[in-house]
Amino acid sequence: MLRWLLLSAAFICLICPSKAALERYEPNWASLDERPLPSWYDEAKIGIFIHWGVYSVPSFGSEWFWEDWLNLRYPNYLSFMKNNYKPSFAYQEFAHEFTAELFNATKWALLFRDSGAKYVVLTSKHHDGYTLWPSTSSFSWNSMDVGPKRDIIRELSTAIRKESSLKFGLYYSLFEWFNRLYINDKLHLFLQQNYVERKMRPEQMELINEYLPEILWSDGDWEAPAKYWKAEEFIAWLYNDSPVRDTIVTNDRWGFGTACHHGDFYNCQDRYNPGILQPHKWENAFTLDKSSWGQRFDVELNDFMTSEELIGEVVKTVSCNGNALINVGPTKYGTILPIFEERLRDMGKWLSVNGEAIYGSKPWIYQNDSVTPNVWYTQKLDPTNSSAIIYAIVLKYPYDTNEIDLYPIGNLSKDTKSNVILFGYEDEITTDMSVADMSVSLVGMESAQLDWSLNGNRLHIVLPPKNHIDKNGLKFAWTFKITKKGF
């Protein structure tokens, strides 16, 4: 029997907890993986990632500047340093030029709010070890002692919470390229944990207790096993005893072999987008600058995602049970380039109209239309008026015909009865299928009467005149709302 909404009961069991949250989680993956995902994260769908630090000063290549220049000695980095800096110049000297004199946390917060994002993740410390807060374990290599002379995390977290309802999160790199404690542990095959005990763990505890992040985005784990990082012990503390134990979410980068296996949500790899439905909640972290997470000036216009590409990536990600984490790299002065701002504001305008198909949505039984390309689906249940809603998001406008065919909807119309199944609903809801109970509208132009019909296995829709669509400000992607009443 065909299903109007959602997947199979077996798949639901993988997403929704089958039992209440455990009172205490043990420091092992078997126990930690039983924790239900806090609902806010799945409902949010969209976040902003910020890579900002000392690497923003040379603004060349990527945020891996120190490693690529000093260790890997890439010729373009060597030439850049030779042509622009004295022979004896050290990476640490860049910190004095990391001035952030134009950094306005309130301005950032308002931009992120207007982008339509629901959470923000700031790099508290990248692989170079420089921290954006006055870390008590990083003397003279933090934003209070050298550079801006400001607690960047304090300023941004305060502004985000004051000016918006966005959740605030922190990225933290476990390892540091040139930290002597880490290098020594590595030389001892990670059989000793001096770096973990004296540097990493104190900083992690400090970040959680001082700034109360609701996301801890772990990275820099891949050289050592989770046991070296004492990951399971730390996550158990997060879930059991930390001040954010009820709302904190973590990703899957906690030691080699943990990616795509453990964590509240999976990253698996940078720019991860499998393009098919995933049973476990996942996140697609990607950059508007296609090649770098940090700000760089050796960039061309075609290196940036267009607004259409950005919104398309968001739609595909959400349709397949993922969240989109969209990265920007501010300048050393604390400004966000206009091209980044334009992309985020375009996304915000689109979401202000089409957000009902994104926020709080669930994957449907079909993710995309295999006959008509560039159509992706999400769905919701509206118990207030007994309606099941399917959203068909069209990423390419049918300019040649001004008409479109949706085949999954037509397929479902062949049966007289279908099952409605949603995440969080254990029972199947049986409903009579009939065209009389269906309605089709274009989101943003609900008052416009659409000409549509079910013809065999296809739902045929004639769009309103394109000039009317444009006049209503609908662009980048177009959402059809297919409502089935009376479940």
Coordinates of C-alpha atoms in Angstrom, one line a residue:
M1 CA 0.0 0.0 0.0
L2 CA 1.4 3.4 -1.0
R3 CA 2.0 6.0 1.8
W4 CA 1.1 9.6 1.5
L5 CA 3.6 10.7 4.0
L6 CA 6.8 9.3 5.1
L7 CA 9.1 6.3 4.9
S8 CA 8.6 3.1 6.9
A9 CA 8.0 2.3 10.5
A10 CA 11.4 0.8 10.7
F11 CA 13.0 4.0 9.6
I12 CA 11.0 6.0 12.1
C13 CA 12.5 3.9 14.9
L14 CA 15.9 5.0 13.8
I15 CA 15.0 8.6 14.2
C16 CA 12.6 8.8 17.1
P17 CA 13.6 7.4 20.5
S18 CA 11.7 4.3 21.4
K19 CA 12.1 5.0 25.1
A20 CA 12.5 8.0 27.3
A21 CA 15.9 9.5 27.8
L22 CA 18.1 7.6 30.2
E23 CA 18.6 9.3 33.6
R24 CA 22.4 8.8 33.3
Y25 CA 24.6 8.1 30.3
E26 CA 27.6 6.0 30.7
P27 CA 31.0 7.0 29.2
N28 CA 30.7 4.6 26.3
W29 CA 29.3 4.9 22.8
A30 CA 26.6 2.3 23.3
S31 CA 25.1 4.4 26.1
L32 CA 25.8 7.8 24.6
D33 CA 24.2 6.8 21.2
E34 CA 20.9 6.2 23.0
R35 CA 20.4 9.9 23.8
P36 CA 17.5 11.4 21.8
L37 CA 18.4 14.3 19.6
P38 CA 17.1 17.6 21.2
S39 CA 14.2 18.6 19.0
W40 CA 15.3 22.2 18.5
Y41 CA 18.2 21.1 16.2
D42 CA 16.1 19.1 13.8
E43 CA 13.5 21.9 13.6
A44 CA 16.1 24.6 13.0
K45 CA 17.4 23.2 9.7
I46 CA 19.8 26.1 8.9
G47 CA 22.9 27.5 10.7
I48 CA 25.7 29.9 10.1
F49 CA 29.4 28.8 10.4
I50 CA 32.1 31.4 11.1
H51 CA 35.8 30.8 10.6
W52 CA 37.7 33.7 12.0
G53 CA 41.1 33.9 13.4
V54 CA 44.8 34.8 12.9
Y55 CA 44.6 33.1 9.5
S56 CA 42.3 35.9 8.4
V57 CA 45.3 38.3 8.5
P58 CA 47.4 36.8 5.5
S59 CA 44.0 36.1 4.0
F60 CA 45.6 33.8 1.4
G61 CA 44.9 30.2 0.4
S62 CA 42.8 29.0 3.3
E63 CA 42.6 28.8 7.1
W64 CA 45.3 26.1 6.9
F65 CA 47.8 28.8 6.1
W66 CA 50.3 28.0 8.8
E67 CA 50.5 24.3 8.0
D68 CA 50.6 24.8 4.2
W69 CA 53.3 27.4 4.5
L70 CA 55.6 26.1 7.2
N71 CA 55.1 22.3 7.2
L72 CA 53.9 21.4 3.7
R73 CA 55.9 24.3 2.1
Y74 CA 53.6 24.8 -0.9
P75 CA 55.3 27.0 -3.5
N76 CA 52.5 29.5 -3.8
Y77 CA 52.6 30.1 0.0
L78 CA 56.4 30.4 0.0
S79 CA 56.2 32.9 -2.8
F80 CA 53.5 34.9 -1.0
M81 CA 55.6 35.2 2.1
K82 CA 58.8 36.0 0.3
N83 CA 57.0 38.8 -1.7
N84 CA 55.2 40.3 1.3
Y85 CA 57.0 39.7 4.5
K86 CA 60.6 39.8 5.9
P87 CA 62.5 36.5 5.8
S88 CA 62.4 35.9 9.6
F89 CA 58.6 36.5 9.8
A90 CA 56.8 34.1 12.1
Y91 CA 53.1 33.1 12.0
Q92 CA 52.6 34.4 15.5
E93 CA 53.4 37.9 14.3
F94 CA 50.1 37.9 12.3
A95 CA 48.2 38.0 15.6
H96 CA 49.2 41.6 16.1
E97 CA 47.5 42.5 12.9
F98 CA 44.3 40.6 13.8
T99 CA 42.8 43.8 15.0
A100 CA 39.0 43.3 14.6
E101 CA 38.6 47.1 15.0
L102 CA 35.4 47.0 12.9
F103 CA 33.9 44.0 14.5
N104 CA 30.3 44.8 15.6
A105 CA 28.7 41.8 17.2
T106 CA 25.2 43.3 17.1
K107 CA 25.6 43.9 13.3
W108 CA 26.6 40.3 12.8
A109 CA 23.7 39.0 14.9
L110 CA 21.2 41.0 13.0
L111 CA 22.6 39.8 9.7
F112 CA 22.4 36.2 10.8
R113 CA 18.9 36.7 12.0
D114 CA 17.9 38.2 8.7
S115 CA 19.5 35.3 6.8
G116 CA 16.8 33.0 8.2
A117 CA 19.3 30.8 10.1
K118 CA 18.3 29.4 13.4
Y119 CA 21.8 28.8 14.9
V120 CA 25.3 30.1 14.7
V121 CA 28.6 28.2 15.2
L122 CA 31.8 30.3 15.8
T123 CA 35.3 28.8 15.7
S124 CA 36.5 29.2 19.3
K125 CA 39.9 27.7 18.3
H126 CA 41.2 26.4 15.0
H127 CA 44.2 24.1 14.4
D128 CA 46.7 26.9 15.0
G129 CA 45.6 27.0 18.7
Y130 CA 44.7 30.7 18.8
T131 CA 41.5 31.1 20.9
L132 CA 38.8 33.7 20.5
W133 CA 38.4 34.0 24.3
P134 CA 40.8 34.6 27.1
S135 CA 41.6 30.9 27.6
T136 CA 43.4 30.3 30.9
S137 CA 45.3 27.5 29.1
S138 CA 46.5 29.6 26.2
F139 CA 48.5 32.4 27.7
S140 CA 49.6 35.1 25.1
W141 CA 47.9 33.2 22.3
N142 CA 44.3 34.4 22.6
S143 CA 42.1 37.3 21.5
M144 CA 42.4 39.1 24.9
D145 CA 46.2 39.0 25.2
V146 CA 47.2 39.7 21.6
G147 CA 45.2 41.0 18.6
P148 CA 41.8 42.5 19.3
K149 CA 42.2 42.6 23.1
R150 CA 38.6 41.5 23.3
D151 CA 36.6 38.4 24.3
I152 CA 35.1 37.7 20.9
I153 CA 33.0 34.8 22.1
R154 CA 31.5 36.8 24.9
E155 CA 30.6 39.7 22.6
L156 CA 29.0 37.5 19.9
S157 CA 27.1 35.1 22.1
T158 CA 25.7 38.1 24.1
A159 CA 24.6 39.9 20.9
I160 CA 23.1 36.7 19.3
R161 CA 21.0 36.0 22.5
K162 CA 20.0 39.6 22.8
E163 CA 19.0 40.4 19.2
S164 CA 17.6 37.1 18.1
S165 CA 16.3 33.7 19.1
L166 CA 19.1 31.9 17.3
K167 CA 21.0 29.2 19.2
F168 CA 24.7 29.8 19.8
G169 CA 27.3 27.2 19.3
L170 CA 31.1 26.8 19.3
Y171 CA 33.5 24.9 17.0
Y172 CA 36.6 23.6 18.8
S173 CA 39.6 21.9 17.3
L174 CA 40.9 19.1 19.5
F175 CA 44.5 19.1 18.1
E176 CA 46.9 21.9 17.4
W177 CA 49.6 21.7 14.7
F178 CA 52.5 23.1 16.7
N179 CA 51.6 22.6 20.3
R180 CA 54.5 20.9 22.0
L181 CA 52.4 18.9 24.4
Y182 CA 50.4 17.5 21.5
I183 CA 53.5 16.8 19.4
N184 CA 55.1 15.0 22.4
D185 CA 52.0 12.8 22.9
K186 CA 52.0 12.0 19.2
L187 CA 55.6 10.9 19.4
H188 CA 54.6 8.6 22.2
L189 CA 51.9 7.1 20.0
F190 CA 49.2 8.7 22.0
L191 CA 49.9 6.4 25.0
Q192 CA 50.2 9.5 27.2
Q193 CA 47.7 12.3 27.4
N194 CA 49.5 15.4 28.7
Y195 CA 48.0 17.6 26.0
V196 CA 44.5 16.4 26.7
E197 CA 44.7 16.8 30.4
R198 CA 46.6 20.1 30.6
K199 CA 45.3 22.0 27.5
M200 CA 42.4 20.5 25.7
R201 CA 40.1 19.4 28.5
P202 CA 40.4 22.5 30.6
E203 CA 39.5 24.6 27.5
Q204 CA 36.5 22.5 26.7
M205 CA 35.2 22.7 30.2
E206 CA 35.8 26.5 30.3
L207 CA 33.9 27.0 27.0
I208 CA 30.9 25.0 28.2
N209 CA 30.7 26.6 31.7
E210 CA 31.4 30.2 30.6
Y211 CA 29.5 30.5 27.4
L212 CA 26.8 27.8 27.6
P213 CA 26.9 26.8 23.9
E214 CA 24.0 24.7 22.6
I215 CA 26.2 23.1 19.9
L216 CA 29.8 21.8 20.4
W217 CA 31.2 21.3 17.0
S218 CA 34.3 19.1 17.4
D219 CA 37.1 18.9 14.8
G220 CA 40.8 18.1 14.5
D221 CA 40.3 14.6 15.9
W222 CA 41.5 12.4 13.0
E223 CA 45.1 11.7 14.1
A224 CA 44.2 9.9 17.4
P225 CA 41.5 7.5 18.7
A226 CA 38.6 8.7 20.8
K227 CA 40.2 7.0 23.9
Y228 CA 43.2 9.4 23.6
W229 CA 40.8 12.4 23.5
K230 CA 38.8 10.9 26.4
A231 CA 35.8 11.7 24.2
E232 CA 33.3 9.4 25.8
E233 CA 34.0 10.7 29.3
F234 CA 33.6 14.3 28.2
I235 CA 30.4 13.7 26.2
A236 CA 28.9 11.8 29.2
W237 CA 29.6 14.9 31.3
L238 CA 28.0 17.0 28.7
Y239 CA 24.8 14.9 28.7
N240 CA 24.6 14.3 32.4
D241 CA 26.0 17.2 34.4
S242 CA 26.9 20.2 32.2
P243 CA 24.8 23.3 32.5
V244 CA 23.6 22.7 28.9
R245 CA 22.9 19.0 29.3
D246 CA 19.3 19.2 28.1
T247 CA 19.9 21.2 24.9
I248 CA 23.5 20.6 23.8
V249 CA 24.1 18.8 20.6
T250 CA 27.4 17.4 19.3
N251 CA 28.7 16.2 16.0
D252 CA 30.7 13.0 15.1
R253 CA 34.3 14.1 15.1
W254 CA 35.7 12.6 18.3
G255 CA 38.6 10.4 17.1
F256 CA 39.4 8.4 14.0
G257 CA 36.6 6.0 13.2
T258 CA 33.9 8.0 14.9
A259 CA 32.8 10.0 11.9
C260 CA 29.4 8.9 10.6
H261 CA 29.0 6.5 13.6
H262 CA 28.7 8.5 16.8
G263 CA 27.3 11.9 17.8
D264 CA 23.9 13.6 17.9
F265 CA 24.3 14.5 14.3
Y266 CA 26.8 13.3 11.6
N267 CA 29.1 15.5 9.5
C268 CA 31.1 12.5 8.0
Q269 CA 33.3 14.9 6.0
D270 CA 33.4 18.6 5.0
R271 CA 30.7 19.5 2.5
Y272 CA 29.0 16.2 3.1
N273 CA 25.8 15.9 1.1
P274 CA 24.9 12.3 0.1
G275 CA 21.9 13.4 -1.9
I276 CA 19.8 10.5 -0.6
L277 CA 17.8 10.1 2.6
Q278 CA 19.9 9.3 5.7
P279 CA 18.4 7.5 8.7
H280 CA 20.5 9.4 11.2
K281 CA 20.3 13.2 11.5
W282 CA 23.2 14.8 9.6
E283 CA 24.6 18.2 8.7
N284 CA 26.0 19.6 5.5
A285 CA 28.7 22.1 6.5
F286 CA 29.7 24.0 3.4
T287 CA 31.3 27.2 2.4
L288 CA 30.1 30.1 0.3
D289 CA 33.6 30.4 -1.0
K290 CA 33.9 27.0 -2.6
S291 CA 37.6 26.5 -1.7
S292 CA 38.2 28.0 1.7
W293 CA 36.5 28.3 5.1
G294 CA 38.6 31.3 6.1
Q295 CA 38.6 34.7 4.4
R296 CA 41.0 35.0 1.5
F297 CA 41.7 37.7 -1.1
D298 CA 43.1 35.3 -3.8
V299 CA 39.5 34.7 -4.9
E300 CA 37.5 35.3 -8.0
L301 CA 33.8 35.8 -8.5
N302 CA 33.2 32.3 -9.8
D303 CA 34.7 30.9 -6.6
F304 CA 31.5 31.9 -4.7
M305 CA 28.2 30.0 -4.6
T306 CA 25.4 31.9 -6.3
S307 CA 22.2 32.5 -4.4
E308 CA 20.5 29.9 -6.5
E309 CA 23.2 27.4 -5.7
L310 CA 23.0 28.2 -2.0
I311 CA 19.2 27.8 -1.8
G312 CA 19.4 24.6 -3.9
E313 CA 22.0 23.1 -1.5
V314 CA 19.7 24.0 1.5
V315 CA 16.7 22.4 -0.2
K316 CA 18.5 19.2 -1.2
T317 CA 20.0 18.9 2.3
V318 CA 16.7 19.3 4.2
S319 CA 14.9 17.0 1.9
C320 CA 17.3 14.2 2.9
N321 CA 17.0 14.7 6.7
G322 CA 20.0 17.1 7.0
N323 CA 20.7 20.5 8.4
A324 CA 22.7 23.1 6.3
L325 CA 25.6 24.9 8.1
I326 CA 26.7 27.7 5.8
N327 CA 30.2 29.1 6.3
V328 CA 31.4 32.7 6.0
G329 CA 34.9 34.0 6.7
P330 CA 35.1 37.5 8.1
T331 CA 38.1 39.8 7.4
K332 CA 40.8 40.6 9.9
Y333 CA 39.0 43.9 10.6
G334 CA 35.8 42.1 11.7
T335 CA 33.7 42.8 8.6
I336 CA 31.8 40.4 6.5
L337 CA 32.3 40.9 2.8
P338 CA 29.3 42.3 0.9
I339 CA 29.2 39.2 -1.4
F340 CA 28.7 37.0 1.7
E341 CA 26.1 39.4 3.0
E342 CA 24.2 39.4 -0.3
R343 CA 24.0 35.6 -0.4
L344 CA 22.8 35.4 3.2
R345 CA 20.1 38.1 2.7
D346 CA 18.9 36.4 -0.5
M347 CA 18.5 33.2 1.4
G348 CA 16.7 35.1 4.2
K349 CA 14.2 36.7 1.7
W350 CA 13.6 33.3 0.2
L351 CA 13.0 31.7 3.6
S352 CA 10.7 34.5 4.6
V353 CA 8.3 33.2 2.0
N354 CA 9.2 29.5 1.7
G355 CA 10.3 28.8 5.2
E356 CA 7.2 26.7 6.0
A357 CA 8.6 24.0 3.7
I358 CA 11.9 24.0 5.5
Y359 CA 11.6 24.8 9.2
G360 CA 10.2 21.9 11.2
S361 CA 9.6 19.9 8.1
K362 CA 10.3 16.1 7.8
P363 CA 11.6 14.1 4.8
W364 CA 8.8 12.6 2.7
I365 CA 8.7 9.1 1.3
Y366 CA 10.2 10.6 -1.9
Q367 CA 13.1 13.0 -1.7
N368 CA 13.2 14.1 -5.3
D369 CA 11.3 13.6 -8.5
S370 CA 13.0 11.1 -10.7
V371 CA 11.0 12.0 -13.8
T372 CA 10.9 15.8 -13.6
P373 CA 14.4 17.0 -12.6
N374 CA 15.2 19.6 -10.0
V375 CA 12.2 19.0 -7.8
W376 CA 12.7 18.1 -4.1
Y377 CA 10.1 17.3 -1.4
T378 CA 9.5 17.9 2.3
Q379 CA 6.4 17.3 4.3
K380 CA 4.4 18.2 7.4
L381 CA 1.3 17.2 9.3
D382 CA -1.1 19.9 10.5
P383 CA -3.3 18.4 13.2
T384 CA -5.1 21.7 13.8
N385 CA -7.1 21.2 10.6
S386 CA -6.4 17.5 10.0
S387 CA -4.2 18.2 7.0
A388 CA -1.2 16.4 5.5
I389 CA 1.0 18.7 3.5
I390 CA 3.6 17.9 0.9
Y391 CA 5.9 20.6 -0.3
A392 CA 7.4 20.3 -3.8
I393 CA 10.3 22.7 -4.2
V394 CA 11.2 23.5 -7.8
L395 CA 14.8 24.6 -8.3
K396 CA 14.7 25.3 -12.0
Y397 CA 11.8 27.4 -13.4
P398 CA 10.0 25.8 -16.4
Y399 CA 10.4 28.9 -18.7
D400 CA 9.6 27.0 -21.9
T401 CA 6.1 25.9 -20.9
N402 CA 5.3 27.6 -17.6
E403 CA 3.9 24.2 -16.6
I404 CA 5.3 21.3 -14.5
D405 CA 4.5 17.6 -13.9
L406 CA 5.0 16.1 -10.4
Y407 CA 5.0 12.3 -10.6
P408 CA 5.3 11.1 -7.0
I409 CA 2.0 12.8 -6.2
G410 CA 0.4 11.2 -9.2
N411 CA 1.7 7.8 -8.2
L412 CA 0.1 8.1 -4.8
S413 CA -3.3 9.0 -6.4
K414 CA -3.6 5.5 -7.9
D415 CA -4.7 3.9 -4.6
T416 CA -8.0 4.8 -3.0
K417 CA -6.5 4.6 0.5
S418 CA -3.0 5.5 1.7
N419 CA -1.2 5.6 5.0
V420 CA 0.0 8.9 6.6
I421 CA 3.2 8.3 8.6
L422 CA 5.2 11.0 10.2
F423 CA 8.2 11.1 12.5
G424 CA 7.0 11.0 16.1
Y425 CA 3.7 9.2 15.2
E426 CA 3.8 5.5 16.1
D427 CA 0.4 4.7 14.5
E428 CA -0.4 4.8 10.8
I429 CA -3.3 7.1 9.9
T430 CA -5.5 5.8 7.2
T431 CA -7.3 8.2 5.0
D432 CA -9.6 8.1 1.9
M433 CA -7.9 9.5 -1.1
S434 CA -9.8 11.7 -3.5
V435 CA -9.0 14.7 -5.6
A436 CA -11.8 16.5 -3.9
D437 CA -9.9 16.5 -0.7
M438 CA -6.7 17.9 -2.3
S439 CA -5.6 21.5 -2.8
V440 CA -2.6 22.8 -4.6
S441 CA -1.1 26.3 -4.2
L442 CA 2.1 28.2 -4.9
V443 CA 3.6 29.4 -1.6
G444 CA 3.8 33.2 -1.6
M445 CA 0.8 33.4 -4.0
E446 CA -1.8 31.4 -2.1
S447 CA -4.6 33.6 -3.4
A448 CA -3.8 32.8 -7.0
Q449 CA -6.0 30.1 -8.4
L450 CA -3.8 27.4 -10.0
D451 CA -4.9 25.2 -12.9
W452 CA -4.0 21.7 -11.9
S453 CA -5.1 18.2 -12.6
L454 CA -4.3 14.5 -11.9
N455 CA -3.7 12.7 -15.2
G456 CA -2.8 9.1 -14.6
N457 CA 0.4 9.0 -12.6
R458 CA 1.2 12.7 -12.9
L459 CA 0.1 15.9 -11.2
H460 CA 0.0 18.6 -13.8
I461 CA 0.3 22.2 -12.7
V462 CA 0.1 25.4 -14.7
L463 CA 1.9 28.2 -13.0
P464 CA 0.6 31.8 -12.8
P465 CA 2.0 34.2 -15.4
K466 CA 5.7 34.7 -14.7
N467 CA 5.3 38.5 -14.4
H468 CA 2.9 38.0 -11.6
I469 CA 5.3 35.6 -9.9
D470 CA 8.1 38.1 -10.3
K471 CA 5.9 40.9 -9.0
N472 CA 5.4 38.9 -5.8
G473 CA 9.2 38.6 -5.3
L474 CA 9.3 34.8 -5.9
K475 CA 12.7 33.7 -7.2
F476 CA 15.6 31.3 -6.7
A477 CA 13.2 28.3 -6.1
W478 CA 9.4 27.9 -6.2
T479 CA 7.4 25.9 -3.7
F480 CA 4.1 24.1 -4.3
K481 CA 2.0 23.2 -1.3
I482 CA -0.1 20.1 -1.8
T483 CA -2.6 19.7 1.0
K484 CA -4.6 16.5 1.7
K485 CA -7.4 17.2 4.2
G486 CA -9.3 14.7 6.4
F487 CA -6.7 12.3 7.7

